[in-house]
PDB file of C-alpha atoms in Angstrom:
ATOM      1  CA  MET A 532     -16.551  -3.429   5.654  1.00  0.00           C
ATOM      2  CA  GLU A 533     -13.831  -2.523   8.101  1.00  0.00           C
ATOM      3  CA  SER A 534     -11.966   0.747   8.216  1.00  0.00           C
ATOM      4  CA  ILE A 535      -8.442   1.191   6.912  1.00  0.00           C
ATOM      5  CA  VAL A 536      -7.754   3.029  10.169  1.00  0.00           C
ATOM      6  CA  ILE A 537      -7.663  -0.301  12.046  1.00  0.00           C
ATOM      7  CA  PRO A 538      -4.458  -1.541  10.338  1.00  0.00           C
ATOM      8  CA  MET A 539      -2.957   1.900  11.020  1.00  0.00           C
ATOM      9  CA  VAL A 540      -3.764   1.485  14.715  1.00  0.00           C
ATOM     10  CA  VAL A 541      -2.281  -2.023  14.712  1.00  0.00           C
ATOM     11  CA  HIS A 542       0.968  -0.614  13.307  1.00  0.00           C
ATOM     12  CA  ILE A 543       0.967   2.014  16.064  1.00  0.00           C
ATOM     13  CA  LEU A 544       0.442  -0.771  18.619  1.00  0.00           C
ATOM     14  CA  LEU A 545       3.424  -2.616  17.116  1.00  0.00           C
ATOM     15  CA  CYS A 546       5.536   0.524  17.576  1.00  0.00           C
ATOM     16  CA  SER A 547       4.289   0.825  21.163  1.00  0.00           C
ATOM     17  CA  ALA A 548       5.241  -2.786  21.862  1.00  0.00           C
ATOM     18  CA  LEU A 549       8.702  -2.152  20.412  1.00  0.00           C
ATOM     19  CA  TYR A 550       9.126   0.881  22.690  1.00  0.00           C
ATOM     20  CA  ALA A 551       8.148  -1.287  25.677  1.00  0.00           C
ATOM     21  CA  MET A 552      10.607  -4.007  24.619  1.00  0.00           C
ATOM     22  CA  LEU A 553      13.346  -1.400  24.193  1.00  0.00           C
ATOM     23  CA  THR A 554      12.655  -0.007  27.653  1.00  0.00           C
ATOM     24  CA  VAL A 555      12.991  -3.475  29.192  1.00  0.00           C
ATOM     25  CA  ALA A 556      16.136  -4.231  27.178  1.00  0.00           C
ATOM     26  CA  ARG A 557      17.742  -0.951  28.269  1.00  0.00           C
ATOM     27  CA  ALA A 558      16.690  -1.249  31.923  1.00  0.00           C
ATOM     28  CA  PRO A 559      19.938  -2.921  33.080  1.00  0.00           C
ATOM     29  CA  LYS A 560      22.060  -0.132  31.624  1.00  0.00           C
ATOM     30  CA  VAL A 561      19.771   2.808  32.412  1.00  0.00           C
ATOM     31  CA  TRP A 562      18.415   1.811  35.820  1.00  0.00           C
ATOM     32  CA  GLY A 563      20.747  -0.994  36.848  1.00  0.00           C
ATOM     33  CA  ILE A 564      17.787  -3.390  36.989  1.00  0.00           C
ATOM     34  CA  GLY A 565      18.595  -6.913  35.797  1.00  0.00           C
ATOM     35  CA  ASN A 566      22.351  -6.529  35.375  1.00  0.00           C
ATOM     36  CA  ARG A 567      24.496  -9.632  35.273  1.00  0.00           C
ATOM     37  CA  SER A 568      26.736 -10.242  38.274  1.00  0.00           C
ATOM     38  CA  ASP A 569      29.593  -8.578  36.355  1.00  0.00           C
ATOM     39  CA  GLY A 570      27.422  -5.468  35.794  1.00  0.00           C
ATOM     40  CA  SER A 571      26.816  -6.093  32.094  1.00  0.00           C
ATOM     41  CA  ASN A 572      23.467  -5.878  30.336  1.00  0.00           C
ATOM     42  CA  PRO A 573      22.194  -9.357  29.405  1.00  0.00           C
ATOM     43  CA  TYR A 574      19.987  -7.788  26.723  1.00  0.00           C
ATOM     44  CA  GLU A 575      22.655  -5.689  24.982  1.00  0.00           C
ATOM     45  CA  SER A 576      22.620  -7.633  21.705  1.00  0.00           C
ATOM     46  CA  VAL A 577      18.827  -7.658  21.386  1.00  0.00           C
ATOM     47  CA  GLN A 578      18.592  -4.018  22.511  1.00  0.00           C
ATOM     48  CA  VAL A 579      20.533  -2.917  19.427  1.00  0.00           C
ATOM     49  CA  LYS A 580      18.229  -4.941  17.156  1.00  0.00           C
ATOM     50  CA  ILE A 581      15.059  -3.584  18.780  1.00  0.00           C
ATOM     51  CA  SER A 582      16.357  -0.033  18.470  1.00  0.00           C
ATOM     52  CA  ALA A 583      17.197  -0.523  14.779  1.00  0.00           C
ATOM     53  CA  ASN A 584      13.784  -2.077  14.119  1.00  0.00           C
ATOM     54  CA  LEU A 585      12.026   0.774  15.878  1.00  0.00           C
ATOM     55  CA  SER A 586      13.869   3.230  13.627  1.00  0.00           C
ATOM     56  CA  ASN A 587      12.697   1.193  10.627  1.00  0.00           C
ATOM     57  CA  GLN A 588       9.081   1.771  11.747  1.00  0.00           C
ATOM     58  CA  PHE A 589       9.459   5.449  10.831  1.00  0.00           C
ATOM     59  CA  GLU A 590      10.954   4.995   7.368  1.00  0.00           C
ATOM     60  CA  TRP A 591       8.901   3.051   4.797  1.00  0.00           C
ATOM     61  CA  PRO A 592       5.780   2.991   7.028  1.00  0.00           C
ATOM     62  CA  LEU A 593       5.548   6.758   6.601  1.00  0.00           C
ATOM     63  CA  PHE A 594       4.383   6.147   3.022  1.00  0.00           C
ATOM     64  CA  PHE A 595       1.797   3.648   4.304  1.00  0.00           C
ATOM     65  CA  HIS A 596       0.280   6.134   6.742  1.00  0.00           C
ATOM     66  CA  VAL A 597       0.247   8.971   4.205  1.00  0.00           C
ATOM     67  CA  ALA A 598      -1.495   6.692   1.685  1.00  0.00           C
ATOM     68  CA  CYS A 599      -4.069   5.682   4.292  1.00  0.00           C
ATOM     69  CA  ILE A 600      -4.790   9.307   5.178  1.00  0.00           C
ATOM     70  CA  LEU A 601      -5.289  10.156   1.497  1.00  0.00           C
ATOM     71  CA  ILE A 602      -7.514   7.094   1.074  1.00  0.00           C
ATOM     72  CA  VAL A 603      -9.707   8.263   3.963  1.00  0.00           C
ATOM     73  CA  LEU A 604      -9.768  11.873   2.746  1.00  0.00           C
ATOM     74  CA  LYS A 605     -10.769  10.773  -0.771  1.00  0.00           C
ATOM     75  CA  ASP A 606     -13.469   8.484   0.716  1.00  0.00           C
ATOM     76  CA  LEU A 607     -11.890   5.381  -0.829  1.00  0.00           C
ATOM     77  CA  GLU A 608     -11.536   3.394   2.386  1.00  0.00           C
ATOM     78  CA  SER A 609     -14.405   1.058   1.592  1.00  0.00           C
ATOM     79  CA  SER A 610     -12.245  -0.533  -1.106  1.00  0.00           C
ATOM     80  CA  THR A 611     -11.462  -4.152  -0.303  1.00  0.00           C
ATOM     81  CA  PHE A 612      -8.184  -3.756  -2.195  1.00  0.00           C
ATOM     82  CA  TYR A 613      -6.902  -0.970   0.080  1.00  0.00           C
ATOM     83  CA  ILE A 614      -7.921  -2.786   3.234  1.00  0.00           C
ATOM     84  CA  LEU A 615      -6.286  -6.016   2.053  1.00  0.00           C
ATOM     85  CA  MET A 616      -3.055  -4.198   1.155  1.00  0.00           C
ATOM     86  CA  ALA A 617      -3.100  -2.420   4.525  1.00  0.00           C
ATOM     87  CA  TRP A 618      -3.369  -5.738   6.378  1.00  0.00           C
ATOM     88  CA  ILE A 619      -0.631  -7.271   4.224  1.00  0.00           C
ATOM     89  CA  PHE A 620       1.558  -4.282   5.082  1.00  0.00           C
ATOM     90  CA  VAL A 621       0.909  -4.674   8.815  1.00  0.00           C
ATOM     91  CA  ALA A 622       1.519  -8.442   8.706  1.00  0.00           C
ATOM     92  CA  GLY A 623       4.754  -7.765   6.832  1.00  0.00           C
ATOM     93  CA  ARG A 624       5.848  -5.234   9.464  1.00  0.00           C
ATOM     94  CA  VAL A 625       5.159  -7.669  12.298  1.00  0.00           C
ATOM     95  CA  LEU A 626       7.111 -10.409  10.495  1.00  0.00           C
ATOM     96  CA  HIS A 627       9.897  -7.981   9.659  1.00  0.00           C
ATOM     97  CA  SER A 628      10.177  -6.996  13.326  1.00  0.00           C
ATOM     98  CA  ALA A 629      10.317 -10.618  14.458  1.00  0.00           C
ATOM     99  CA  VAL A 630      12.955 -11.515  11.879  1.00  0.00           C
ATOM    100  CA  GLN A 631      15.099  -8.449  12.535  1.00  0.00           C
ATOM    101  CA  ILE A 632      15.023  -8.849  16.320  1.00  0.00           C
ATOM    102  CA  PHE A 633      15.138 -12.628  16.740  1.00  0.00           C
ATOM    103  CA  HIS A 634      16.863 -13.927  13.598  1.00  0.00           C
ATOM    104  CA  SER A 635      20.109 -13.058  11.878  1.00  0.00           C
ATOM    105  CA  SER A 636      19.254 -13.859   8.250  1.00  0.00           C
ATOM    106  CA  ILE A 637      19.533 -10.736   6.119  1.00  0.00           C
ATOM    107  CA  ILE A 638      18.054 -12.661   3.171  1.00  0.00           C
ATOM    108  CA  LEU A 639      14.930 -13.624   5.132  1.00  0.00           C
ATOM    109  CA  ARG A 640      14.619 -10.084   6.422  1.00  0.00           C
ATOM    110  CA  GLY A 641      14.785  -8.761   2.848  1.00  0.00           C
ATOM    111  CA  VAL A 642      12.115 -11.179   1.670  1.00  0.00           C
ATOM    112  CA  VAL A 643       9.805 -10.231   4.526  1.00  0.00           C
ATOM    113  CA  PHE A 644      10.446  -6.513   3.932  1.00  0.00           C
ATOM    114  CA  THR A 645       9.466  -6.985   0.299  1.00  0.00           C
ATOM    115  CA  ILE A 646       5.975  -8.049   1.432  1.00  0.00           C
ATOM    116  CA  ASN A 647       5.183  -4.731   3.081  1.00  0.00           C
ATOM    117  CA  PHE A 648       7.132  -2.771   0.473  1.00  0.00           C
ATOM    118  CA  VAL A 649       5.046  -4.180  -2.396  1.00  0.00           C
ATOM    119  CA  ALA A 650       1.793  -3.704  -0.453  1.00  0.00           C
ATOM    120  CA  VAL A 651       2.468   0.018  -0.059  1.00  0.00           C
ATOM    121  CA  LEU A 652       3.552   0.374  -3.686  1.00  0.00           C
ATOM    122  CA  ALA A 653       0.301  -1.309  -4.736  1.00  0.00           C
ATOM    123  CA  MET A 654      -1.697   1.064  -2.527  1.00  0.00           C
ATOM    124  CA  TRP A 655       0.021   4.085  -4.050  1.00  0.00           C
ATOM    125  CA  SER A 656      -0.356   2.756  -7.593  1.00  0.00           C
ATOM    126  CA  LYS A 657      -4.098   2.314  -7.179  1.00  0.00           C
ATOM    127  CA  LEU A 658      -4.402   5.590  -5.319  1.00  0.00           C
ATOM    128  CA  VAL A 659      -2.831   7.479  -8.249  1.00  0.00           C
ATOM    129  CA  VAL A 660      -5.389   5.908 -10.578  1.00  0.00           C
ATOM    130  CA  ASP A 661      -8.330   6.490  -8.217  1.00  0.00           C
ATOM    131  CA  ILE A 662      -7.551  10.147  -7.575  1.00  0.00           C
TER     132      ILE A 662
END
């Protein structure tokens, strides 16, 4: 059985990748690297989306990480249910990031967000019963 810590690490890697993408997208403005001939930042529109998505990684995911810590502390991490919900959460976060950064559909973004939202609610619901 795998550890619930692995999906937590994958979410942290997602956040790290978003920070790297944000650094690249801001490079033209901050360091003057990659500016257009008129001096503008070719990544300005995507930079705003990456920044907003990165902020989102510290909102609802907080409840995911707290649940995972409690699951480990209560020695419940061998539960297939928790591990499955953790992976569904992480998959939902990756999809949510892709949709928010590269697509403009608010409806699609809401549907994808619901995936990770429900996964964390399910984790908390079971955790309340198990504790």
